[in-house]
PDB file of C-alpha atoms in Angstrom:
ATOM      1  CA  MET A   1      -0.968  17.202  16.307  1.00 59.00           C
ATOM      2  CA  ASN A   2      -3.987  15.048  15.540  1.00 71.00           C
ATOM      3  CA  SER A   3      -3.545  11.463  16.760  1.00 75.00           C
ATOM      4  CA  GLY A   4      -5.209  10.053  13.627  1.00 73.00           C
ATOM      5  CA  LEU A   5      -2.861  12.036  11.418  1.00 76.00           C
ATOM      6  CA  THR A   6       0.135  10.883  13.454  1.00 82.00           C
ATOM      7  CA  ARG A   7      -0.969   7.246  13.150  1.00 84.00           C
ATOM      8  CA  ASN A   8      -1.456   7.604   9.397  1.00 83.00           C
ATOM      9  CA  LEU A   9       1.947   9.235   8.938  1.00 85.00           C
ATOM     10  CA  VAL A  10       3.620   6.436  10.909  1.00 88.00           C
ATOM     11  CA  LEU A  11       1.799   3.876   8.754  1.00 88.00           C
ATOM     12  CA  PHE A  12       2.871   5.794   5.660  1.00 88.00           C
ATOM     13  CA  ILE A  13       6.536   5.657   6.714  1.00 90.00           C
ATOM     14  CA  ILE A  14       6.292   1.952   7.604  1.00 92.00           C
ATOM     15  CA  GLY A  15       4.622   1.160   4.263  1.00 90.00           C
ATOM     16  CA  ASN A  16       7.244   3.020   2.253  1.00 90.00           C
ATOM     17  CA  ALA A  17      10.090   1.398   4.192  1.00 92.00           C
ATOM     18  CA  CYS A  18       8.661  -2.104   3.778  1.00 92.00           C
ATOM     19  CA  ILE A  19       8.120  -1.707   0.033  1.00 91.00           C
ATOM     20  CA  LEU A  20      11.638  -0.281  -0.340  1.00 90.00           C
ATOM     21  CA  PHE A  21      13.155  -3.175   1.642  1.00 91.00           C
ATOM     22  CA  SER A  22      11.116  -5.637  -0.384  1.00 90.00           C
ATOM     23  CA  ALA A  23      12.400  -4.219  -3.650  1.00 87.00           C
ATOM     24  CA  ARG A  24      15.996  -4.253  -2.374  1.00 89.00           C
ATOM     25  CA  ILE A  25      15.890  -7.777  -0.915  1.00 86.00           C
ATOM     26  CA  PHE A  26      14.019  -9.459  -3.759  1.00 81.00           C
ATOM     27  CA  PRO A  27      16.567 -11.482  -5.744  1.00 72.00           C
ATOM     28  CA  SER A  28      17.016 -10.258  -9.285  1.00 70.00           C
ATOM     29  CA  PRO A  29      18.522 -12.911 -11.515  1.00 60.00           C
ATOM     30  CA  LYS A  30      20.164 -11.746 -14.699  1.00 66.00           C
ATOM     31  CA  SER A  31      17.727 -13.587 -16.944  1.00 67.00           C
ATOM     32  CA  LEU A  32      14.218 -14.865 -16.425  1.00 67.00           C
ATOM     33  CA  THR A  33      14.871 -18.529 -17.030  1.00 79.00           C
ATOM     34  CA  PHE A  34      13.368 -21.315 -14.976  1.00 81.00           C
ATOM     35  CA  SER A  35      16.770 -22.558 -13.815  1.00 81.00           C
ATOM     36  CA  GLU A  36      17.759 -19.089 -12.532  1.00 79.00           C
ATOM     37  CA  TRP A  37      14.561 -18.779 -10.508  1.00 77.00           C
ATOM     38  CA  LEU A  38      14.853 -22.333  -9.240  1.00 81.00           C
ATOM     39  CA  GLY A  39      18.426 -21.635  -8.149  1.00 80.00           C
ATOM     40  CA  GLU A  40      17.307 -18.505  -6.308  1.00 78.00           C
ATOM     41  CA  LEU A  41      14.523 -20.446  -4.624  1.00 80.00           C
ATOM     42  CA  ILE A  42      16.795 -23.303  -3.551  1.00 85.00           C
ATOM     43  CA  PHE A  43      19.955 -21.417  -2.560  1.00 83.00           C
ATOM     44  CA  SER A  44      18.495 -18.215  -1.090  1.00 79.00           C
ATOM     45  CA  PRO A  45      14.961 -18.912   0.126  1.00 83.00           C
ATOM     46  CA  PHE A  46      15.231 -16.582   3.120  1.00 86.00           C
ATOM     47  CA  SER A  47      15.851 -13.499   1.010  1.00 84.00           C
ATOM     48  CA  LEU A  48      12.780 -14.382  -1.045  1.00 84.00           C
ATOM     49  CA  LEU A  49      10.752 -14.985   2.121  1.00 88.00           C
ATOM     50  CA  GLY A  50      11.914 -11.688   3.612  1.00 89.00           C
ATOM     51  CA  ALA A  51      11.040  -9.809   0.443  1.00 89.00           C
ATOM     52  CA  VAL A  52       7.567 -11.332   0.346  1.00 90.00           C
ATOM     53  CA  LEU A  53       6.914 -10.597   4.030  1.00 93.00           C
ATOM     54  CA  PHE A  54       8.073  -6.978   3.669  1.00 94.00           C
ATOM     55  CA  PHE A  55       5.886  -6.611   0.579  1.00 92.00           C
ATOM     56  CA  ILE A  56       2.822  -7.977   2.405  1.00 93.00           C
ATOM     57  CA  VAL A  57       3.308  -5.637   5.365  1.00 94.00           C
ATOM     58  CA  GLY A  58       3.921  -2.703   3.011  1.00 92.00           C
ATOM     59  CA  PHE A  59       0.872  -3.168   0.860  1.00 90.00           C
ATOM     60  CA  LEU A  60      -1.350  -3.835   3.890  1.00 91.00           C
ATOM     61  CA  THR A  61      -0.308  -0.532   5.467  1.00 93.00           C
ATOM     62  CA  PHE A  62      -0.981   1.256   2.196  1.00 91.00           C
ATOM     63  CA  ALA A  63      -4.346  -0.536   1.972  1.00 90.00           C
ATOM     64  CA  PHE A  64      -5.237   0.803   5.412  1.00 89.00           C
ATOM     65  CA  LEU A  65      -4.330   4.305   4.235  1.00 88.00           C
ATOM     66  CA  VAL A  66      -6.422   3.878   1.072  1.00 88.00           C
ATOM     67  CA  LYS A  67      -9.349   2.802   3.241  1.00 87.00           C
ATOM     68  CA  ALA A  68      -8.907   5.857   5.461  1.00 84.00           C
ATOM     69  CA  THR A  69      -8.764   8.079   2.387  1.00 85.00           C
ATOM     70  CA  ILE A  70     -11.989   6.608   1.028  1.00 83.00           C
ATOM     71  CA  LEU A  71     -13.803   6.985   4.348  1.00 82.00           C
ATOM     72  CA  HIS A  72     -12.491  10.460   5.232  1.00 81.00           C
ATOM     73  CA  VAL A  73     -12.052  12.177   1.856  1.00 83.00           C
ATOM     74  CA  ILE A  74     -13.937  10.537  -1.011  1.00 79.00           C
ATOM     75  CA  TYR A  75     -17.145   9.625   0.817  1.00 77.00           C
ATOM     76  CA  PRO A  76     -17.579  13.072   2.475  1.00 80.00           C
ATOM     77  CA  TYR A  77     -16.816  14.749  -0.860  1.00 78.00           C
ATOM     78  CA  ARG A  78     -19.588  12.781  -2.567  1.00 78.00           C
ATOM     79  CA  LYS A  79     -22.045  13.615   0.237  1.00 79.00           C
ATOM     80  CA  LYS A  80     -21.051  17.320   0.290  1.00 83.00           C
ATOM     81  CA  LYS A  81     -19.769  17.077   3.859  1.00 84.00           C
ATOM     82  CA  MET A  82     -16.756  18.785   5.421  1.00 84.00           C
ATOM     83  CA  ILE A  83     -13.295  17.389   4.631  1.00 81.00           C
ATOM     84  CA  TYR A  84     -10.461  18.121   7.021  1.00 79.00           C
ATOM     85  CA  PRO A  85      -7.307  19.550   5.413  1.00 80.00           C
ATOM     86  CA  SER A  86      -5.093  16.947   7.102  1.00 79.00           C
ATOM     87  CA  ASP A  87      -7.074  14.127   5.484  1.00 80.00           C
ATOM     88  CA  SER A  88      -6.902  15.686   2.032  1.00 83.00           C
ATOM     89  CA  LEU A  89      -3.175  16.332   2.463  1.00 83.00           C
ATOM     90  CA  LEU A  90      -2.660  12.701   3.412  1.00 83.00           C
ATOM     91  CA  ALA A  91      -4.577  11.595   0.303  1.00 85.00           C
ATOM     92  CA  ILE A  92      -2.302  13.728  -1.891  1.00 88.00           C
ATOM     93  CA  VAL A  93       0.795  12.349  -0.165  1.00 86.00           C
ATOM     94  CA  ILE A  94      -0.413   8.778  -0.736  1.00 87.00           C
ATOM     95  CA  VAL A  95      -0.924   9.416  -4.454  1.00 88.00           C
ATOM     96  CA  VAL A  96       2.547  10.971  -4.722  1.00 89.00           C
ATOM     97  CA  ALA A  97       4.028   8.007  -2.823  1.00 88.00           C
ATOM     98  CA  PHE A  98       2.378   5.575  -5.232  1.00 89.00           C
ATOM     99  CA  ILE A  99       3.860   7.465  -8.171  1.00 91.00           C
ATOM    100  CA  ILE A 100       7.317   7.494  -6.559  1.00 89.00           C
ATOM    101  CA  GLN A 101       7.107   3.758  -5.821  1.00 87.00           C
ATOM    102  CA  ILE A 102       6.233   3.045  -9.462  1.00 90.00           C
ATOM    103  CA  VAL A 103       9.077   5.218 -10.753  1.00 92.00           C
ATOM    104  CA  LEU A 104      11.747   3.830  -8.397  1.00 88.00           C
ATOM    105  CA  HIS A 105      10.765   0.144  -8.471  1.00 86.00           C
ATOM    106  CA  PRO A 106       8.345  -0.571 -11.324  1.00 86.00           C
ATOM    107  CA  LEU A 107       7.445  -4.170 -10.481  1.00 84.00           C
ATOM    108  CA  THR A 108       6.901  -3.783  -6.752  1.00 85.00           C
ATOM    109  CA  GLY A 109       5.403  -0.328  -7.225  1.00 87.00           C
ATOM    110  CA  VAL A 110       2.738  -1.480  -9.665  1.00 90.00           C
ATOM    111  CA  LEU A 111       1.925  -4.528  -7.554  1.00 89.00           C
ATOM    112  CA  THR A 112       1.679  -2.352  -4.452  1.00 90.00           C
ATOM    113  CA  VAL A 113      -0.691   0.096  -6.120  1.00 90.00           C
ATOM    114  CA  ILE A 114      -2.907  -2.669  -7.498  1.00 92.00           C
ATOM    115  CA  PHE A 115      -3.074  -4.732  -4.303  1.00 91.00           C
ATOM    116  CA  ALA A 116      -3.333  -1.795  -1.891  1.00 90.00           C
ATOM    117  CA  THR A 117      -6.052  -0.093  -3.909  1.00 88.00           C
ATOM    118  CA  ALA A 118      -8.084  -3.262  -4.368  1.00 90.00           C
ATOM    119  CA  TYR A 119      -7.766  -4.339  -0.730  1.00 89.00           C
ATOM    120  CA  GLY A 120      -8.405  -0.809   0.565  1.00 86.00           C
ATOM    121  CA  ILE A 121     -11.588  -0.507  -1.498  1.00 84.00           C
ATOM    122  CA  MET A 122     -12.777  -3.902  -0.280  1.00 84.00           C
ATOM    123  CA  GLU A 123     -12.088  -2.914   3.335  1.00 81.00           C
ATOM    124  CA  ALA A 124     -13.932   0.394   2.918  1.00 78.00           C
ATOM    125  CA  ASN A 125     -16.971  -1.353   1.453  1.00 73.00           C
ATOM    126  CA  GLU A 126     -17.427  -3.629   4.471  1.00 65.00           C
ATOM    127  CA  GLY A 127     -20.440  -1.661   5.563  1.00 57.00           C
ATOM    128  CA  GLU A 128     -19.240   1.480   7.311  1.00 55.00           C
ATOM    129  CA  ILE A 129     -20.342   3.651   4.402  1.00 53.00           C
ATOM    130  CA  TYR A 130     -23.657   2.005   3.577  1.00 53.00           C
ATOM    131  CA  ASP A 131     -24.826   1.278   7.132  1.00 52.00           C
ATOM    132  CA  SER A 132     -24.834   4.975   8.014  1.00 55.00           C
ATOM    133  CA  GLU A 133     -27.471   5.723   5.360  1.00 54.00           C
ATOM    134  CA  SER A 134     -29.971   2.981   6.232  1.00 48.00           C
TER     135      SER A 134
END
């Protein structure tokens, strides 16, 4: 098996697990009042910290996968170059995973898609695409 594909699949599993743990750990008070959130922050700060750390690791792994998809699928497609089937399969799996995350956990799923897509696009635009043409 391709080592790049194996690395991306491991990152995909880690990202999904971290976002799932984040959604499970994040405290969900019954109402959205200030006193409920303050009570959660004072009496269970470690569950909130754990949820935030899992979320950060999860969206960063997805951002890395979005960057890889841009560099290995979208950019070659626009330049009429060859796209490997494993890269296009990984891009489809990432889109399906984003949809599943949004359906299962709407808040964390939407935040993951927004942050991972934005950060992945910024990472891909660091110069690897444009430096090869000049």
